mmCIF file of C-alpha atoms in Angstrom:
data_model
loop_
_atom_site.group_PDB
_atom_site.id
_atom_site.type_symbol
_atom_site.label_atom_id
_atom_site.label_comp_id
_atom_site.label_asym_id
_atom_site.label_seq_id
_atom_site.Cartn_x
_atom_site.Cartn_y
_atom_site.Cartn_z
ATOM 1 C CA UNK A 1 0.000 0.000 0.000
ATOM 2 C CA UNK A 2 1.499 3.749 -0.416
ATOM 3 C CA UNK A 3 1.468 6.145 0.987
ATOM 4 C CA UNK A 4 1.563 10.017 0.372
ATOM 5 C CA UNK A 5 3.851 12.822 1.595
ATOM 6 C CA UNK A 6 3.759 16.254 1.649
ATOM 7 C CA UNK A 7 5.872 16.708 -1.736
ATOM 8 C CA UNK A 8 2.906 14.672 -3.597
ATOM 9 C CA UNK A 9 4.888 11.683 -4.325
ATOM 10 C CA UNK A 10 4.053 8.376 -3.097
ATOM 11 C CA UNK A 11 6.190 6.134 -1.381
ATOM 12 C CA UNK A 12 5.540 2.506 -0.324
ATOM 13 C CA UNK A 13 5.536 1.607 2.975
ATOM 14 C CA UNK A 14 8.822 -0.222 2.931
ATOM 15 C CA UNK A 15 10.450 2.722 1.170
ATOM 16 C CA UNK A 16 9.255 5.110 3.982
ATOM 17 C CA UNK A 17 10.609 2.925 6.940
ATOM 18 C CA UNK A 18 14.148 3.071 4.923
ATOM 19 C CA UNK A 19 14.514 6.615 4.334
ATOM 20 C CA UNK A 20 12.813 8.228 7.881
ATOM 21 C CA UNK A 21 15.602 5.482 9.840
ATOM 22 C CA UNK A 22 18.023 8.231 11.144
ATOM 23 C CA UNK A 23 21.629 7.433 9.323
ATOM 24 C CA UNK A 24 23.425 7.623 13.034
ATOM 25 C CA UNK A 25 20.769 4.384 14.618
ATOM 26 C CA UNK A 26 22.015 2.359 11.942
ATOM 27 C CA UNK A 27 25.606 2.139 13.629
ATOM 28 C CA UNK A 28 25.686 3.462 16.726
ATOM 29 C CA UNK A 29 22.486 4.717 18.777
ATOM 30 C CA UNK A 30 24.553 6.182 21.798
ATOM 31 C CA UNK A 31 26.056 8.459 19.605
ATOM 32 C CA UNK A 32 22.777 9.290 18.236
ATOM 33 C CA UNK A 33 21.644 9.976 22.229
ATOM 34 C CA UNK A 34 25.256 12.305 22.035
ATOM 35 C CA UNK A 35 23.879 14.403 19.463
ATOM 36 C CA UNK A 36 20.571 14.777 20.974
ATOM 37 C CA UNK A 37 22.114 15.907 24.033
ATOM 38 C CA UNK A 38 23.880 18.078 22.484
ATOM 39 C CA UNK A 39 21.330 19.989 20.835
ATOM 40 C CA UNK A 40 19.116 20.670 24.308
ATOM 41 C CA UNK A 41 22.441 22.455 24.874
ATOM 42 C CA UNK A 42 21.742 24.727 21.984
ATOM 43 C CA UNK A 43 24.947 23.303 20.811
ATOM 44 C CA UNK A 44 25.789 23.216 17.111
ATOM 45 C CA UNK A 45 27.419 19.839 15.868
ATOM 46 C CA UNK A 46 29.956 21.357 15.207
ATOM 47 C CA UNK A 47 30.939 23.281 17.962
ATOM 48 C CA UNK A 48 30.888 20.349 19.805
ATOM 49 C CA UNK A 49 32.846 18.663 17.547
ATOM 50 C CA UNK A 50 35.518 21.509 17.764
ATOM 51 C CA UNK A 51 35.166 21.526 21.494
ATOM 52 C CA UNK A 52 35.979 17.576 21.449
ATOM 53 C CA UNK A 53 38.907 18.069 19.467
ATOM 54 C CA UNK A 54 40.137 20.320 21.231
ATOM 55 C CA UNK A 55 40.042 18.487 24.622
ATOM 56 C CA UNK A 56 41.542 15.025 23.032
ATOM 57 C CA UNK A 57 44.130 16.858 20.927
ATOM 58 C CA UNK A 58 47.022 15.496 22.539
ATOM 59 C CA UNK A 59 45.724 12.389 23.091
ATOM 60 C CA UNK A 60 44.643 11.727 19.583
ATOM 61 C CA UNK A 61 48.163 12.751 18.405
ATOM 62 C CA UNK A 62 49.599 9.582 20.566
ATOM 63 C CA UNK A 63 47.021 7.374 19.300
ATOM 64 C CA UNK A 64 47.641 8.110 15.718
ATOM 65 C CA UNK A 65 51.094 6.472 16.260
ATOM 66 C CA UNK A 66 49.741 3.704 17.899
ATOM 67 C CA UNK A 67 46.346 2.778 16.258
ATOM 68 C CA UNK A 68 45.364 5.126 13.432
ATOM 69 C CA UNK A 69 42.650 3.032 12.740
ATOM 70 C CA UNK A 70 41.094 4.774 16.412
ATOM 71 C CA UNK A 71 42.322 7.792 16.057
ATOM 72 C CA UNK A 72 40.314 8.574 12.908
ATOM 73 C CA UNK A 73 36.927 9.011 14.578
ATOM 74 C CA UNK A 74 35.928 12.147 16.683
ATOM 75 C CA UNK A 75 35.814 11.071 20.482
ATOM 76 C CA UNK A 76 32.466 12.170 22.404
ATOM 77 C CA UNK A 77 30.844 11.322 25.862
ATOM 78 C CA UNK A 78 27.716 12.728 27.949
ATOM 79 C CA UNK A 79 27.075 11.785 31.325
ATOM 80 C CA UNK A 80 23.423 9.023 31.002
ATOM 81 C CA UNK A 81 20.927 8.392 33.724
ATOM 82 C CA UNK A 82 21.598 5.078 35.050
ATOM 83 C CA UNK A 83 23.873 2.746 34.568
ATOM 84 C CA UNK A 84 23.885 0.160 31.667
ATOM 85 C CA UNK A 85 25.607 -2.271 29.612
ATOM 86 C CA UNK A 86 28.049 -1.206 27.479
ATOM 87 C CA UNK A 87 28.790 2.238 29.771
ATOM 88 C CA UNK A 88 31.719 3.771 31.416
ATOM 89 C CA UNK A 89 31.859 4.511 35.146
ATOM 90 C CA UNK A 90 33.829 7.426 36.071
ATOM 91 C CA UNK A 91 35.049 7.569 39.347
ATOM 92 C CA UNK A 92 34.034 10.853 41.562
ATOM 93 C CA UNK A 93 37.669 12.268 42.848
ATOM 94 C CA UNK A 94 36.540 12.636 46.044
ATOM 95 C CA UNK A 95 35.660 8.482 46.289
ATOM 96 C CA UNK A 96 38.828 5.898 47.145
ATOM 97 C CA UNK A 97 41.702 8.199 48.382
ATOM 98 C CA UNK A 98 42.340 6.349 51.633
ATOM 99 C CA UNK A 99 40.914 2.821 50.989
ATOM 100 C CA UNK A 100 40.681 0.695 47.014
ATOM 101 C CA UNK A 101 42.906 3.230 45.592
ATOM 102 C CA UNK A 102 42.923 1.680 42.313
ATOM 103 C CA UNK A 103 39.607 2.863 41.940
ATOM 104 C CA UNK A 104 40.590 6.276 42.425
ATOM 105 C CA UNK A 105 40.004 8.508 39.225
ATOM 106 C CA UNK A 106 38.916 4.680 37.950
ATOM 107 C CA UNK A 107 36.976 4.440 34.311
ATOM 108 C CA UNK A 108 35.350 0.900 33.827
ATOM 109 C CA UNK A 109 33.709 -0.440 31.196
ATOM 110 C CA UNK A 110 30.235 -1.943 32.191
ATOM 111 C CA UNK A 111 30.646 -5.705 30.500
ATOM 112 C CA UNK A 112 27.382 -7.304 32.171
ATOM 113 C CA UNK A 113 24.890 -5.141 34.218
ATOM 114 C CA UNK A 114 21.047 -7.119 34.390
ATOM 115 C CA UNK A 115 19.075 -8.226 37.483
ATOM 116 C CA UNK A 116 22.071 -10.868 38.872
ATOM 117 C CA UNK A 117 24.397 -7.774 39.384
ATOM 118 C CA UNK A 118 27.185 -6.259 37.187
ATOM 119 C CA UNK A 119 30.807 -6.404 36.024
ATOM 120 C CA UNK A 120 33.395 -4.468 34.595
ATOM 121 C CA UNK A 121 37.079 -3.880 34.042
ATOM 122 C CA UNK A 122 39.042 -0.930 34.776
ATOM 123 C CA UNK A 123 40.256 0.847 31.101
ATOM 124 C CA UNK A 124 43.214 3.100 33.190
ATOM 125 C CA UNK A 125 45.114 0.376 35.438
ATOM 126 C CA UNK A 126 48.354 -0.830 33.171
ATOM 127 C CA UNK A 127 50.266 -3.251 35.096
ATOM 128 C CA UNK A 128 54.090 -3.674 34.849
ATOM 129 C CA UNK A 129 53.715 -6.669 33.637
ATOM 130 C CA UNK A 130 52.865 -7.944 29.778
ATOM 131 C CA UNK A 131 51.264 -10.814 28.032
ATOM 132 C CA UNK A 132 54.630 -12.618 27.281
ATOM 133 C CA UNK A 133 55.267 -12.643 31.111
ATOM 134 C CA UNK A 134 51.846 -14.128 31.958
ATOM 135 C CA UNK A 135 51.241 -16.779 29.472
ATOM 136 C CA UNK A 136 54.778 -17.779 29.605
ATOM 137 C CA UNK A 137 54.948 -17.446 25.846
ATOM 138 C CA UNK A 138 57.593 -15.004 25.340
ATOM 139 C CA UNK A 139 57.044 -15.278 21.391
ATOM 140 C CA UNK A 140 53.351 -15.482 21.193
ATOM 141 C CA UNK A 141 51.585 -13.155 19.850
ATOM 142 C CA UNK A 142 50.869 -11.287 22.165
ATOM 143 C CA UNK A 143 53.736 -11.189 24.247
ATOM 144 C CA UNK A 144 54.577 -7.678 24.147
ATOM 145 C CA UNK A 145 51.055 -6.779 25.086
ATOM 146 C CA UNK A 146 50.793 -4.739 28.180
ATOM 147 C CA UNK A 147 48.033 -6.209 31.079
ATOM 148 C CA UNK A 148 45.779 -4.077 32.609
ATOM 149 C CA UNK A 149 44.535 -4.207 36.392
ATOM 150 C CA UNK A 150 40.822 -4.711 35.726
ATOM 151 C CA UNK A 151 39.587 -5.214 39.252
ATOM 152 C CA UNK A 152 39.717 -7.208 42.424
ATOM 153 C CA UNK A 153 37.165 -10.118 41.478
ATOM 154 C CA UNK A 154 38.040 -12.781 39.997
ATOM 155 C CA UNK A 155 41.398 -14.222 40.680
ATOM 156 C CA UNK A 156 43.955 -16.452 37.779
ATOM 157 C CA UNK A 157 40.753 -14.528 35.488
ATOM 158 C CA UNK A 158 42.522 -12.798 31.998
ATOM 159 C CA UNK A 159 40.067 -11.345 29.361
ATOM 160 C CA UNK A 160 40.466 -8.841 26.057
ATOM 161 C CA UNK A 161 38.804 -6.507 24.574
ATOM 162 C CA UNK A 162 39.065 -5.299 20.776
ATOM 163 C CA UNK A 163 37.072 -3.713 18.064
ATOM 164 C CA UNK A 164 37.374 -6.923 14.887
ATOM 165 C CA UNK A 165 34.244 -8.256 14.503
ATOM 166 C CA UNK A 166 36.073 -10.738 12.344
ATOM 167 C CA UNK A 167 37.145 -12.540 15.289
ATOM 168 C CA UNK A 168 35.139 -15.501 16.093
ATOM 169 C CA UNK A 169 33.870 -16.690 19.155
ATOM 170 C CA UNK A 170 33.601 -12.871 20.203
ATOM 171 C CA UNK A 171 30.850 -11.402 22.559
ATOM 172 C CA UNK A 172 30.072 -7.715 21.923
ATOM 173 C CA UNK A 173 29.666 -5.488 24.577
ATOM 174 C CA UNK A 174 28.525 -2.541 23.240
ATOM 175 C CA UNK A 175 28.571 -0.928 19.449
ATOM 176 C CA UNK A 176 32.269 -1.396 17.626
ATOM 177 C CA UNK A 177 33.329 -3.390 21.018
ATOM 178 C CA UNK A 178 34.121 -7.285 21.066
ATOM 179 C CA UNK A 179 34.864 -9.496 24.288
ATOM 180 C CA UNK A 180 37.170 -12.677 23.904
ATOM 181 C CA UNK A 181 37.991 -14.962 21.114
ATOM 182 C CA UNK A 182 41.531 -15.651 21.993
ATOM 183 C CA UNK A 183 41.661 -17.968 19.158
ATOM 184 C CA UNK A 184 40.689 -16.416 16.545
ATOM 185 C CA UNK A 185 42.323 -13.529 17.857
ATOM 186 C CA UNK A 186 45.851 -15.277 17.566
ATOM 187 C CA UNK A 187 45.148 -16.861 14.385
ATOM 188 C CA UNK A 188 44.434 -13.377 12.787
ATOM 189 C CA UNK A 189 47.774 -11.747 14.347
ATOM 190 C CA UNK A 190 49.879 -14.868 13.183
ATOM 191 C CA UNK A 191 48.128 -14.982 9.484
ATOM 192 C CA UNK A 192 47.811 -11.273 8.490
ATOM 193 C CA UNK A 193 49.900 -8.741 10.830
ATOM 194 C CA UNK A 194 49.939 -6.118 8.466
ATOM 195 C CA UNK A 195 45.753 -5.715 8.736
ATOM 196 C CA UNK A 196 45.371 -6.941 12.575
ATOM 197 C CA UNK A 197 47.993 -5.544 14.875
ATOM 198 C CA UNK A 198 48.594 -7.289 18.139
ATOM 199 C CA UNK A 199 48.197 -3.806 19.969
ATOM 200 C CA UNK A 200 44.245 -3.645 18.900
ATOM 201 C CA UNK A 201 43.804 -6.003 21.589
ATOM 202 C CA UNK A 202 43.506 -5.164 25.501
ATOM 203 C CA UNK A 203 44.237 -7.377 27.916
ATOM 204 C CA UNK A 204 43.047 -7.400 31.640
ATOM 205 C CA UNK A 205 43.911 -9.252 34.800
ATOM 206 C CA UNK A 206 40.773 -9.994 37.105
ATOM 207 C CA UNK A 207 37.446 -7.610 37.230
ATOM 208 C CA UNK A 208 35.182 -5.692 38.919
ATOM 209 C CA UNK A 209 31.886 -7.011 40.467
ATOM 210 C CA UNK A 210 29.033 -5.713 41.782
ATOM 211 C CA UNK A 211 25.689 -7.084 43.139
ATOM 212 C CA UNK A 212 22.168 -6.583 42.686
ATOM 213 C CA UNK A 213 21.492 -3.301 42.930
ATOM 214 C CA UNK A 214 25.068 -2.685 44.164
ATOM 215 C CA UNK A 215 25.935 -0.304 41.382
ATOM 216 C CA UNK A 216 22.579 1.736 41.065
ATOM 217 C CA UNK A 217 22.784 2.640 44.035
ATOM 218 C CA UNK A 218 26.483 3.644 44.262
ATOM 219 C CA UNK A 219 25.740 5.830 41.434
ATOM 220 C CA UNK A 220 23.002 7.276 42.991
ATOM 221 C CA UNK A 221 25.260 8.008 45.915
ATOM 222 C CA UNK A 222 27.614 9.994 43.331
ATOM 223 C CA UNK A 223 30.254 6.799 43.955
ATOM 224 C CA UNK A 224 30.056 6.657 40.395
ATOM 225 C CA UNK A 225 28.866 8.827 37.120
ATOM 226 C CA UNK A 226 27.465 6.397 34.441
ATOM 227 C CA UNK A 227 28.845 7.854 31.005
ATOM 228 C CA UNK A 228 28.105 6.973 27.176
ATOM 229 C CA UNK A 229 31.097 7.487 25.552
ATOM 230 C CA UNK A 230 32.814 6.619 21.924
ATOM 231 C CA UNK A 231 34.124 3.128 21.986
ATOM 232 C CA UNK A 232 37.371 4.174 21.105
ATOM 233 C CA UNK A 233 37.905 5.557 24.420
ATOM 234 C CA UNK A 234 37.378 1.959 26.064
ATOM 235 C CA UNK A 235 40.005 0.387 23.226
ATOM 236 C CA UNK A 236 43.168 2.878 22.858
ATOM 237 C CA UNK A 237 46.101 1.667 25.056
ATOM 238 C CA UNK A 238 46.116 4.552 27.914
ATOM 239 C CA UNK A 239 49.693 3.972 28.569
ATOM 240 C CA UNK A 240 52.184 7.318 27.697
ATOM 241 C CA UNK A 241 48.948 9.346 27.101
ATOM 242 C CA UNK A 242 49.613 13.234 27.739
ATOM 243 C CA UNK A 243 46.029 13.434 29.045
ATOM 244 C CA UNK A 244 44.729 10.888 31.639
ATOM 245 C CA UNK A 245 41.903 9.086 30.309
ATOM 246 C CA UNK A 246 39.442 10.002 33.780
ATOM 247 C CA UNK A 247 41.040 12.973 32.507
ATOM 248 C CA UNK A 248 39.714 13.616 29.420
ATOM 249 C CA UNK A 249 36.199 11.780 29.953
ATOM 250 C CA UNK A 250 35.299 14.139 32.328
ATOM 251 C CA UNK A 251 36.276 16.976 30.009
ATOM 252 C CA UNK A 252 34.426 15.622 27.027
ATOM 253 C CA UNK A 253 31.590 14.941 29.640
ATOM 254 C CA UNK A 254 31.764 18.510 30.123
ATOM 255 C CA UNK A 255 29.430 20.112 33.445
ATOM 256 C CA UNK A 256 29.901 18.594 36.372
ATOM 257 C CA UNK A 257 32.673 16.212 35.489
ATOM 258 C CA UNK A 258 34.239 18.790 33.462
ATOM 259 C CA UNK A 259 34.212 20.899 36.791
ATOM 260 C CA UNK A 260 35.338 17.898 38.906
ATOM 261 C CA UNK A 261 38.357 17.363 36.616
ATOM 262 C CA UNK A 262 39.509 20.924 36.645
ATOM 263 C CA UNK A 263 39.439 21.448 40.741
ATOM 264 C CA UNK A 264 41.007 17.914 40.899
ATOM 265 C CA UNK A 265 44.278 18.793 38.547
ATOM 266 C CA UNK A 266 44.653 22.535 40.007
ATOM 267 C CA UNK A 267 45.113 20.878 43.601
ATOM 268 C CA UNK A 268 47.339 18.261 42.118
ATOM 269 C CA UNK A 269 49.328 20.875 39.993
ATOM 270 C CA UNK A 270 49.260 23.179 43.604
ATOM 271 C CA UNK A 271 50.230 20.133 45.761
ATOM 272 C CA UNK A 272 53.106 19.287 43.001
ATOM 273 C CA UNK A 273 54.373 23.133 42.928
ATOM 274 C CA UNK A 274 54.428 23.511 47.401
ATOM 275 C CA UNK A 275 56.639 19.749 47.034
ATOM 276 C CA UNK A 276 59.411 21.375 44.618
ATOM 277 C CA UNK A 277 59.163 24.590 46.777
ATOM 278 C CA UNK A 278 59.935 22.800 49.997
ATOM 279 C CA UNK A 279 62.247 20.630 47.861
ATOM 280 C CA UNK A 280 63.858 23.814 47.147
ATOM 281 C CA UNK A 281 64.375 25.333 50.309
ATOM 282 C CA UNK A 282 65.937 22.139 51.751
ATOM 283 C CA UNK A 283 68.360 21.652 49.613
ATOM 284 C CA UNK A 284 69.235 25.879 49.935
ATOM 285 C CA UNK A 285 69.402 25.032 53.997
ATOM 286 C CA UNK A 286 71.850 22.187 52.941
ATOM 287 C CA UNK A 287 73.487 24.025 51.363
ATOM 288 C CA UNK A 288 74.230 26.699 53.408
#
């Protein structure tokens, strides 16, 4: 049956649902939400494009070096609601100074959230150790692969993360974002290193945990801020990066976590300048 719009041509139903789906739900809805988000703001696309840029400039310079591949989309992120699969958690800087201090300035990745509780590695906790070290394989192929702290559940536990949906046996998390497939994962390094590069994958030691209701309510206590972010900010390595990841989150988040971020690096940056002034004047008093 067809139907009529208002330029007088008719259009079957079929055609209609293809040409009214909005281009941006056909890939990623988050970033979809993003945009929406930012236009309550009365904020152009492209302003907050240029405003993006501008706060992962650095960053995106390093990861050009080191995945181009990821550094060829814009970042974004918005703080959402609640939490959900497929989200980031970003620490409050005020939570985990004196006690689970790996958690402090923490982003996880939300890898399972439904009514039996939630879990999640930490993105920002590179370990001293790599692959090669851990599996014992100092010539696999991922040997030189750095390993990540992901959390304190889950002890002898190693996962990855990646963005090859050509890898099989592969869960994905959220949009672009793949979970396991060691195999595969190998067999694609070993066969064709010039198109999959060892460093696309992430690999972390242990996770995070939570129980029902555990995490909506820590969010709710402003423990955590549930953000929807671009999914290469869960995949780039964060190690050597001139801008801390909770860093530049909360910047892209803008608001309140842009806010938090600021006050949080102008006490660090004061606390840093008083330690090289008493530094200073006890080495003049040696001196003298």
């Amino acid at each position: 049956v067809g139907a009529r719009d208002d330029g007088g041509l008719t259009r079957t139903r079929a055609e209609r649902r293809t040409q009214d789906v909005a281009p941006a739900l056909e890939s990623d809805w988050r970033e979809f939400r993003a945009q929406l988000l930012a236009r309550e703001r009365a904020v152009t696309p492209e302003e907050e494009r240029a405003r993006a840029a501008a706060v992962s400039e650095e960053n995106l310079k390093v990861l050009e070096t080191q995945n181009p591949r990821l550094a060829a989309s814009a970042p974004w992120a918005h703080v959402i609601g609640a939490p959900e699969k497929g989200c980031l958690l970003v620490a409050a800087d005020h939570e985990f100074r004196m006690s689970q201090q790996y958690f402090h300035q923490a982003v996880i990745l939300v890898l399972e959230h439904h009514e039996n509780g939630s879990m999640g590695v930490i993105l920002n906790r590179p370990t001293q150790y790599d692959m090669g070290y851990v599996s014992g394989e100092a010539n696999g192929p991922f040997a030189k692969n750095a390993l990540y702290f992901g959390g304190d559940v889950g002890d002898g536990t190693v996962s990855f993360l990646h963005g090859r949906e050509d890898v099989k046996g592969s869960v994905e998390v959220l949009p672009g974002v793949y979970l396991g497939g060691y195999d595969s994962a190998c067999e694609l390094v070993q066969q064709d290193g010039s198109t999959c590069h060892a460093d696309e994958f992430k690999f972390f030691a242990r996770y995070c945990g939570w129980a029902p209701g555990q995490l909506e309510s820590e969010c709710e206590r402003g423990v955590w801020f549930p953000v929807a972010a671009a999914k290469e900010l869960s995949l780039k390595q964060v190690i050597q990066l001139p801008k801390p990841l909770w860093r530049e989150i909360s910047e892209l988040c803008g608001g309140e976590l842009e806010e938090m971020a600021r006050k949080a690096y102008q006490t660090y940056e004061a606390e840093q300048t008083f330690s090289l002034d008493n530094l200073d004047a006890d080495e003049r008093a040696t001196d003298e």
